[in-house]
Every structure is written in structure tokens, then in C-alpha cells.
PDB file of C-alpha atoms in Angstrom:
ATOM      1  CA  GLY A   1      -6.291 -94.118-106.959  1.00  0.00           C
ATOM      2  CA  GLN A   2      -7.064 -94.020-103.288  1.00  0.00           C
ATOM      3  CA  ASN A   3      -9.962 -92.720-101.264  1.00  0.00           C
ATOM      4  CA  ILE A   4      -9.468 -92.163 -97.541  1.00  0.00           C
ATOM      5  CA  ASP A   5     -12.334 -90.935 -95.405  1.00  0.00           C
ATOM      6  CA  GLN A   6     -12.357 -89.800 -91.803  1.00  0.00           C
ATOM      7  CA  PRO A   7     -14.701 -87.482 -89.897  1.00  0.00           C
ATOM      8  CA  THR A   8     -13.841 -83.816 -90.015  1.00  0.00           C
ATOM      9  CA  GLU A   9     -14.285 -83.036 -86.341  1.00  0.00           C
ATOM     10  CA  MET A  10     -15.119 -84.692 -83.023  1.00  0.00           C
ATOM     11  CA  THR A  11     -15.647 -83.343 -79.537  1.00  0.00           C
ATOM     12  CA  ALA A  12     -15.117 -85.274 -76.314  1.00  0.00           C
ATOM     13  CA  THR A  13     -14.797 -84.666 -72.604  1.00  0.00           C
ATOM     14  CA  GLU A  14     -11.595 -84.877 -70.598  1.00  0.00           C
ATOM     15  CA  GLY A  15     -11.182 -88.386 -69.162  1.00  0.00           C
ATOM     16  CA  ALA A  16     -13.469 -89.957 -71.742  1.00  0.00           C
ATOM     17  CA  ILE A  17     -12.739 -92.193 -74.744  1.00  0.00           C
ATOM     18  CA  VAL A  18     -12.920 -91.164 -78.388  1.00  0.00           C
ATOM     19  CA  GLN A  19     -12.781 -93.411 -81.451  1.00  0.00           C
ATOM     20  CA  ILE A  20     -11.709 -91.936 -84.788  1.00  0.00           C
ATOM     21  CA  ASN A  21     -12.675 -94.021 -87.783  1.00  0.00           C
ATOM     22  CA  CYS A  22     -10.871 -94.197 -91.108  1.00  0.00           C
ATOM     23  CA  THR A  23     -12.084 -96.016 -94.191  1.00  0.00           C
ATOM     24  CA  TYR A  24     -10.001 -96.478 -97.297  1.00  0.00           C
ATOM     25  CA  GLN A  25     -10.071 -97.954-100.760  1.00  0.00           C
ATOM     26  CA  THR A  26      -6.771 -99.088-102.275  1.00  0.00           C
ATOM     27  CA  SER A  27      -5.670-101.626-104.852  1.00  0.00           C
ATOM     28  CA  GLY A  28      -2.458-102.634-103.087  1.00  0.00           C
ATOM     29  CA  PHE A  29      -2.768-102.005 -99.345  1.00  0.00           C
ATOM     30  CA  ASN A  30       0.606-102.116 -97.614  1.00  0.00           C
ATOM     31  CA  GLY A  31       0.109-100.501 -94.224  1.00  0.00           C
ATOM     32  CA  LEU A  32      -1.797 -97.793 -92.395  1.00  0.00           C
ATOM     33  CA  PHE A  33      -0.357 -95.052 -90.204  1.00  0.00           C
ATOM     34  CA  TRP A  34      -1.897 -92.669 -87.701  1.00  0.00           C
ATOM     35  CA  TYR A  35      -0.312 -89.290 -87.012  1.00  0.00           C
ATOM     36  CA  GLN A  36      -1.105 -86.572 -84.489  1.00  0.00           C
ATOM     37  CA  GLN A  37      -0.810 -82.936 -85.482  1.00  0.00           C
ATOM     38  CA  HIS A  38      -1.218 -80.043 -83.068  1.00  0.00           C
ATOM     39  CA  ALA A  39      -2.241 -76.719 -84.576  1.00  0.00           C
ATOM     40  CA  GLY A  40       0.692 -74.992 -86.240  1.00  0.00           C
ATOM     41  CA  GLU A  41       3.008 -77.946 -85.741  1.00  0.00           C
ATOM     42  CA  ALA A  42       4.323 -80.888 -87.752  1.00  0.00           C
ATOM     43  CA  PRO A  43       2.586 -84.270 -87.754  1.00  0.00           C
ATOM     44  CA  THR A  44       4.096 -86.837 -85.390  1.00  0.00           C
ATOM     45  CA  PHE A  45       3.843 -90.607 -85.713  1.00  0.00           C
ATOM     46  CA  LEU A  46       1.411 -92.441 -83.437  1.00  0.00           C
ATOM     47  CA  SER A  47       0.886 -95.961 -84.735  1.00  0.00           C
ATOM     48  CA  TYR A  48       1.290 -98.388 -87.626  1.00  0.00           C
ATOM     49  CA  ASN A  49      -0.895-101.334 -88.642  1.00  0.00           C
ATOM     50  CA  VAL A  50      -0.204-103.725 -91.492  1.00  0.00           C
ATOM     51  CA  LEU A  51      -1.931-106.869 -90.173  1.00  0.00           C
ATOM     52  CA  ASP A  52      -5.489-107.181 -88.881  1.00  0.00           C
ATOM     53  CA  GLY A  53      -6.006-106.541 -85.208  1.00  0.00           C
ATOM     54  CA  LEU A  54      -5.338-104.110 -82.423  1.00  0.00           C
ATOM     55  CA  GLU A  55      -2.055-102.363 -81.661  1.00  0.00           C
ATOM     56  CA  GLU A  56      -1.896-100.781 -78.210  1.00  0.00           C
ATOM     57  CA  LYS A  57       0.472 -98.042 -77.116  1.00  0.00           C
ATOM     58  CA  GLY A  58      -0.380 -96.653 -73.726  1.00  0.00           C
ATOM     59  CA  ARG A  59      -3.536 -94.549 -73.945  1.00  0.00           C
ATOM     60  CA  PHE A  60      -3.664 -94.892 -77.728  1.00  0.00           C
ATOM     61  CA  SER A  61      -4.726 -97.997 -79.673  1.00  0.00           C
ATOM     62  CA  SER A  62      -5.186 -98.556 -83.380  1.00  0.00           C
ATOM     63  CA  PHE A  63      -7.231-101.257 -85.064  1.00  0.00           C
ATOM     64  CA  LEU A  64      -7.156-102.536 -88.640  1.00  0.00           C
ATOM     65  CA  SER A  65      -9.494-104.697 -90.724  1.00  0.00           C
ATOM     66  CA  ARG A  66      -8.050-105.137 -94.198  1.00  0.00           C
ATOM     67  CA  SER A  67     -11.100-106.988 -95.527  1.00  0.00           C
ATOM     68  CA  LYS A  68     -13.331-104.054 -94.555  1.00  0.00           C
ATOM     69  CA  GLY A  69     -10.872-101.322 -95.529  1.00  0.00           C
ATOM     70  CA  TYR A  70     -11.293 -99.904 -92.043  1.00  0.00           C
ATOM     71  CA  SER A  71      -9.188 -98.643 -89.194  1.00  0.00           C
ATOM     72  CA  TYR A  72      -9.827 -96.748 -86.015  1.00  0.00           C
ATOM     73  CA  LEU A  73      -7.708 -94.856 -83.534  1.00  0.00           C
ATOM     74  CA  LEU A  74      -8.871 -95.099 -79.937  1.00  0.00           C
ATOM     75  CA  LEU A  75      -7.836 -92.428 -77.476  1.00  0.00           C
ATOM     76  CA  LYS A  76      -8.490 -93.336 -73.829  1.00  0.00           C
ATOM     77  CA  GLU A  77      -8.408 -91.214 -70.667  1.00  0.00           C
ATOM     78  CA  LEU A  78      -8.509 -88.075 -72.776  1.00  0.00           C
ATOM     79  CA  GLN A  79      -6.364 -85.164 -71.683  1.00  0.00           C
ATOM     80  CA  MET A  80      -6.595 -81.545 -72.766  1.00  0.00           C
ATOM     81  CA  LYS A  81      -3.285 -81.934 -74.600  1.00  0.00           C
ATOM     82  CA  ASP A  82      -4.919 -84.536 -76.865  1.00  0.00           C
ATOM     83  CA  SER A  83      -6.781 -81.718 -78.626  1.00  0.00           C
ATOM     84  CA  ALA A  84      -5.234 -81.987 -82.092  1.00  0.00           C
ATOM     85  CA  SER A  85      -5.856 -83.267 -85.590  1.00  0.00           C
ATOM     86  CA  TYR A  86      -5.427 -86.992 -86.200  1.00  0.00           C
ATOM     87  CA  LEU A  87      -4.352 -88.048 -89.671  1.00  0.00           C
ATOM     88  CA  CYS A  88      -4.944 -91.463 -91.217  1.00  0.00           C
ATOM     89  CA  ALA A  89      -2.494 -92.399 -93.976  1.00  0.00           C
ATOM     90  CA  VAL A  90      -2.394 -95.473 -96.223  1.00  0.00           C
ATOM     91  CA  ARG A  91       0.538 -96.981 -98.056  1.00  0.00           C
ATOM     92  CA  ASP A  92      -0.323 -98.510-101.429  1.00  0.00           C
ATOM     93  CA  ARG A  93       1.946-100.788-103.472  1.00  0.00           C
ATOM     94  CA  SER A  94       0.223 -99.717-106.672  1.00  0.00           C
ATOM     95  CA  ALA A  95       1.240 -96.123-105.901  1.00  0.00           C
ATOM     96  CA  GLY A  96       4.888 -96.987-105.398  1.00  0.00           C
ATOM     97  CA  ASN A  97       4.369 -97.449-101.660  1.00  0.00           C
ATOM     98  CA  LYS A  98       3.820 -93.732-101.209  1.00  0.00           C
ATOM     99  CA  LEU A  99       1.687 -92.548 -98.304  1.00  0.00           C
ATOM    100  CA  THR A 100      -1.683 -90.970 -99.045  1.00  0.00           C
ATOM    101  CA  PHE A 101      -3.285 -89.001 -96.243  1.00  0.00           C
ATOM    102  CA  GLY A 102      -6.904 -88.499 -95.302  1.00  0.00           C
ATOM    103  CA  GLY A 103      -8.145 -85.003 -94.564  1.00  0.00           C
ATOM    104  CA  GLY A 104      -7.639 -85.416 -90.816  1.00  0.00           C
ATOM    105  CA  THR A 105     -10.009 -85.412 -87.856  1.00  0.00           C
ATOM    106  CA  ARG A 106      -9.857 -82.475 -85.491  1.00  0.00           C
ATOM    107  CA  VAL A 107     -10.510 -83.593 -81.926  1.00  0.00           C
ATOM    108  CA  LEU A 108     -11.490 -81.027 -79.339  1.00  0.00           C
ATOM    109  CA  VAL A 109     -11.227 -82.116 -75.715  1.00  0.00           C
ATOM    110  CA  LYS A 110     -13.418 -80.129 -73.340  1.00  0.00           C
ATOM    111  CA  PRO A 111     -13.041 -79.932 -69.560  1.00  0.00           C
TER     112      PRO A 111
ATOM    113  CA  ILE C   1      19.082 -82.872 -82.009  1.00  0.00           C
ATOM    114  CA  ALA C   2      18.596 -85.153 -85.020  1.00  0.00           C
ATOM    115  CA  GLY C   3      15.778 -84.299 -87.350  1.00  0.00           C
ATOM    116  CA  ILE C   4      14.628 -82.258 -90.328  1.00  0.00           C
ATOM    117  CA  THR C   5      15.239 -78.551 -90.689  1.00  0.00           C
ATOM    118  CA  GLN C   6      13.127 -76.457 -93.038  1.00  0.00           C
ATOM    119  CA  ALA C   7      13.728 -72.843 -94.036  1.00  0.00           C
ATOM    120  CA  PRO C   8      12.268 -70.323 -94.131  1.00  0.00           C
ATOM    121  CA  THR C   9       9.600 -70.753 -91.446  1.00  0.00           C
ATOM    122  CA  SER C  10       7.282 -68.444 -93.342  1.00  0.00           C
ATOM    123  CA  GLN C  11       7.412 -66.314 -96.457  1.00  0.00           C
ATOM    124  CA  ILE C  12       5.220 -63.867 -98.327  1.00  0.00           C
ATOM    125  CA  LEU C  13       5.974 -63.979-102.039  1.00  0.00           C
ATOM    126  CA  ALA C  14       4.735 -61.947-104.979  1.00  0.00           C
ATOM    127  CA  ALA C  15       3.158 -63.919-107.801  1.00  0.00           C
ATOM    128  CA  GLY C  16       5.601 -64.667-110.587  1.00  0.00           C
ATOM    129  CA  ARG C  17       8.635 -64.777-108.315  1.00  0.00           C
ATOM    130  CA  ARG C  18      10.924 -67.776-107.970  1.00  0.00           C
ATOM    131  CA  MET C  19      11.309 -69.360-104.549  1.00  0.00           C
ATOM    132  CA  THR C  20      13.266 -72.279-103.117  1.00  0.00           C
ATOM    133  CA  LEU C  21      12.192 -73.952 -99.903  1.00  0.00           C
ATOM    134  CA  ARG C  22      15.075 -75.639 -98.132  1.00  0.00           C
ATOM    135  CA  CYS C  23      15.030 -78.979 -96.356  1.00  0.00           C
ATOM    136  CA  THR C  24      17.938 -80.696 -94.612  1.00  0.00           C
ATOM    137  CA  GLN C  25      17.948 -83.907 -92.590  1.00  0.00           C
ATOM    138  CA  ASP C  26      20.703 -85.396 -90.450  1.00  0.00           C
ATOM    139  CA  MET C  27      19.247 -88.853 -89.937  1.00  0.00           C
ATOM    140  CA  ARG C  28      20.844 -90.318 -93.088  1.00  0.00           C
ATOM    141  CA  HIS C  29      17.425 -91.368 -94.355  1.00  0.00           C
ATOM    142  CA  ASN C  30      17.384 -92.465 -97.972  1.00  0.00           C
ATOM    143  CA  ALA C  31      13.856 -91.323 -98.799  1.00  0.00           C
ATOM    144  CA  MET C  32      12.635 -87.735 -98.645  1.00  0.00           C
ATOM    145  CA  TYR C  33       9.304 -86.121 -99.523  1.00  0.00           C
ATOM    146  CA  TRP C  34       7.618 -82.789 -99.995  1.00  0.00           C
ATOM    147  CA  TYR C  35       3.953 -82.395 -99.013  1.00  0.00           C
ATOM    148  CA  ARG C  36       1.627 -79.418 -99.063  1.00  0.00           C
ATOM    149  CA  GLN C  37      -1.160 -79.101 -96.521  1.00  0.00           C
ATOM    150  CA  ASP C  38      -4.321 -77.171 -97.268  1.00  0.00           C
ATOM    151  CA  LEU C  39      -7.409 -76.871 -95.121  1.00  0.00           C
ATOM    152  CA  GLY C  40      -9.867 -79.647 -95.890  1.00  0.00           C
ATOM    153  CA  LEU C  41      -7.519 -81.389 -98.317  1.00  0.00           C
ATOM    154  CA  GLY C  42      -5.008 -82.916 -95.955  1.00  0.00           C
ATOM    155  CA  LEU C  43      -1.403 -83.576 -96.868  1.00  0.00           C
ATOM    156  CA  ARG C  44      -0.738 -84.069-100.567  1.00  0.00           C
ATOM    157  CA  LEU C  45       2.523 -85.380-101.989  1.00  0.00           C
ATOM    158  CA  ILE C  46       4.303 -83.012-104.383  1.00  0.00           C
ATOM    159  CA  HIS C  47       7.585 -84.766-105.135  1.00  0.00           C
ATOM    160  CA  TYR C  48       9.684 -87.466-103.551  1.00  0.00           C
ATOM    161  CA  SER C  49      13.167 -88.958-103.708  1.00  0.00           C
ATOM    162  CA  ASN C  50      13.875 -92.591-102.851  1.00  0.00           C
ATOM    163  CA  THR C  51      17.628 -92.031-102.755  1.00  0.00           C
ATOM    164  CA  ALA C  52      20.225 -89.402-103.612  1.00  0.00           C
ATOM    165  CA  GLY C  53      20.292 -88.733-107.335  1.00  0.00           C
ATOM    166  CA  THR C  54      16.695 -89.801-108.005  1.00  0.00           C
ATOM    167  CA  THR C  55      13.394 -87.951-107.804  1.00  0.00           C
ATOM    168  CA  GLY C  56       9.782 -88.690-108.667  1.00  0.00           C
ATOM    169  CA  LYS C  57       6.460 -86.927-109.067  1.00  0.00           C
ATOM    170  CA  GLY C  58       3.752 -87.159-106.470  1.00  0.00           C
ATOM    171  CA  GLU C  59       0.078 -86.315-106.591  1.00  0.00           C
ATOM    172  CA  VAL C  60       0.400 -82.543-107.245  1.00  0.00           C
ATOM    173  CA  PRO C  61       3.777 -81.877-108.946  1.00  0.00           C
ATOM    174  CA  ASP C  62       2.817 -79.119-111.403  1.00  0.00           C
ATOM    175  CA  GLY C  63       4.617 -75.827-110.796  1.00  0.00           C
ATOM    176  CA  TYR C  64       7.235 -77.429-108.545  1.00  0.00           C
ATOM    177  CA  SER C  65      10.647 -78.986-109.067  1.00  0.00           C
ATOM    178  CA  VAL C  66      13.082 -80.753-106.770  1.00  0.00           C
ATOM    179  CA  SER C  67      16.664 -81.977-106.761  1.00  0.00           C
ATOM    180  CA  ARG C  68      18.536 -84.477-104.606  1.00  0.00           C
ATOM    181  CA  ALA C  69      22.242 -83.912-105.021  1.00  0.00           C
ATOM    182  CA  ASN C  70      23.102 -85.633-101.734  1.00  0.00           C
ATOM    183  CA  THR C  71      21.441 -87.606 -98.950  1.00  0.00           C
ATOM    184  CA  ASP C  72      20.844 -84.670 -96.614  1.00  0.00           C
ATOM    185  CA  ASP C  73      19.300 -81.954 -98.784  1.00  0.00           C
ATOM    186  CA  PHE C  74      16.049 -81.887-100.732  1.00  0.00           C
ATOM    187  CA  PRO C  75      15.125 -78.365-101.903  1.00  0.00           C
ATOM    188  CA  LEU C  76      11.750 -77.576-103.450  1.00  0.00           C
ATOM    189  CA  THR C  77      11.601 -74.817-106.085  1.00  0.00           C
ATOM    190  CA  LEU C  78       8.615 -72.839-107.302  1.00  0.00           C
ATOM    191  CA  ALA C  79       9.750 -71.476-110.664  1.00  0.00           C
ATOM    192  CA  SER C  80       7.009 -68.843-110.955  1.00  0.00           C
ATOM    193  CA  ALA C  81       4.757 -68.697-107.928  1.00  0.00           C
ATOM    194  CA  VAL C  82       0.971 -68.461-108.269  1.00  0.00           C
ATOM    195  CA  PRO C  83      -1.618 -67.691-105.552  1.00  0.00           C
ATOM    196  CA  SER C  84      -2.885 -71.305-105.586  1.00  0.00           C
ATOM    197  CA  GLN C  85       0.502 -72.313-104.212  1.00  0.00           C
ATOM    198  CA  THR C  86      -0.305 -70.566-100.952  1.00  0.00           C
ATOM    199  CA  SER C  87      -0.040 -73.407 -98.457  1.00  0.00           C
ATOM    200  CA  VAL C  88       1.963 -74.952 -95.652  1.00  0.00           C
ATOM    201  CA  TYR C  89       4.792 -77.063 -97.021  1.00  0.00           C
ATOM    202  CA  PHE C  90       6.190 -80.006 -95.073  1.00  0.00           C
ATOM    203  CA  CYS C  91       9.383 -81.866 -95.830  1.00  0.00           C
ATOM    204  CA  ALA C  92       9.602 -85.441 -94.528  1.00  0.00           C
ATOM    205  CA  SER C  93      11.954 -88.404 -94.578  1.00  0.00           C
ATOM    206  CA  ASN C  94      11.998 -92.067 -93.625  1.00  0.00           C
ATOM    207  CA  GLU C  95      14.359 -94.996 -93.447  1.00  0.00           C
ATOM    208  CA  GLY C  96      12.352 -97.325 -95.645  1.00  0.00           C
ATOM    209  CA  VAL C  97       8.996 -98.262 -97.067  1.00  0.00           C
ATOM    210  CA  ASN C  98       7.396 -99.449 -93.831  1.00  0.00           C
ATOM    211  CA  SER C  99       8.952 -96.927 -91.468  1.00  0.00           C
ATOM    212  CA  PRO C 100       7.083 -93.814 -90.326  1.00  0.00           C
ATOM    213  CA  LEU C 101       7.684 -90.405 -91.809  1.00  0.00           C
ATOM    214  CA  HIS C 102       9.587 -87.795 -89.826  1.00  0.00           C
ATOM    215  CA  PHE C 103       8.385 -84.289 -90.620  1.00  0.00           C
ATOM    216  CA  GLY C 104      10.062 -80.907 -90.531  1.00  0.00           C
ATOM    217  CA  ASN C 105       8.273 -77.991 -88.872  1.00  0.00           C
ATOM    218  CA  GLY C 106       6.905 -76.685 -92.136  1.00  0.00           C
ATOM    219  CA  THR C 107       7.123 -73.532 -94.233  1.00  0.00           C
ATOM    220  CA  ARG C 108       4.058 -71.310 -94.406  1.00  0.00           C
ATOM    221  CA  LEU C 109       4.039 -69.723 -97.861  1.00  0.00           C
ATOM    222  CA  THR C 110       1.691 -66.966 -98.976  1.00  0.00           C
ATOM    223  CA  VAL C 111       1.678 -65.977-102.645  1.00  0.00           C
ATOM    224  CA  THR C 112       0.053 -62.608-103.285  1.00  0.00           C
TER     225      THR C 112
END
């Protein structure tokens, strides 16, 4: 089975930086995805990591350490529109490469 | 606009009734999935299909069935709805194992 943990909620100020951590336990790690989900909407893809290191996409970056079973999503220069839930999802070979999602982290950006 | 269409958007259903949630994609993706999303539990996989003609069970398949007669359509059926099936249901698809999921806009189902 898989266990994916991420904080339930975080609050940050507009213009600041927020780091959302995700830890996981899998027997056949085969990639980690981050999704953004605004309230009442569908999740949308943000980033994908399969090798160790940092992937940068504009204001968003995602980091992976496979040996530690750890990833983080870094949101820089926060904007009000970044208020959303951020979902960590892990692909596991031993589960037929299906994605398993964490419970999501709700980020509230305050002025 | 290419993507995934789900219907209905929302539904209130009496317990014991049969209900089919529809999902259609026009991206020609081989793999399709049904997830349910409940507060505090995240997205959980109900059923999936790797290609037309095949289906498989996910993490929470009980009480649900699916079919995949062609590439585009992947309906989810609740044979006899129960209140614990109250949830938001998302259909998703992807091109392959390492490609991201594309999600439909969801169906909000309330079973009373």
C-alpha cells in the first residue's frame, strides 16, 4: 500500500513564498505529480518529478528526494489567485502504475 | 475545445436508485479513470480502464461498475445508491503511464 502525507492547511501573505511538503511510502516509486485545485473545480496539472532534484516552472518549483520519500512544491511571489488546494500524487509500479493522491493542502493567500 | 465532459454536473438521488455518471473525452487517450473526492480523504480511485475493452478495480470499487465500449466513453454506474456514495466524482484520462491526468469538471452526487 501507499501512505502519502501533506499538511492540511497553510496560510501565507501575498508576495511571499510558501513550501508545501509531501512525504510518501511506496514499494515501487515511479513518479510524483503535483496538481492545483481551486474550490469547486477540477484538479489541474502543475509538475512532475521522477528523478531527484528541482524542476522549475515559472513561479512554481517542485523538488524530489527518492531516498527520503520526500517532495515539496514551492510557490514564489504568491498571488491571491494561488489560493487553492495542492495535491501530491505518487505513481507506484507495484500498484499497476496507478496514481494515489494525498489529502491535499489548502493554501490561503492573504493580502 | 478538447477535453473531458462529465454529466450531469450535479444530482440528488434517492437511496436504492440506479444512476449512471457519464464521461466522454475527445483527446483519444487510451487510459481513463474514475475518482471520488471526499473532504479529508483526497481523491480515491474507483475504477480504471487502460484501453477500450478492458477495465480494472481501483482502491474503492464496491458498489460501482464501469464499461469501456470505445475509446471516448467511460460511464460509471451505481447499481443501488447508498448515502455513503455522496461525493464529488471526477473522470480523468491520460496518454500513458508517465503523462499527467486530465480531469473533467466533476459530478456532485448527493444520495439521500
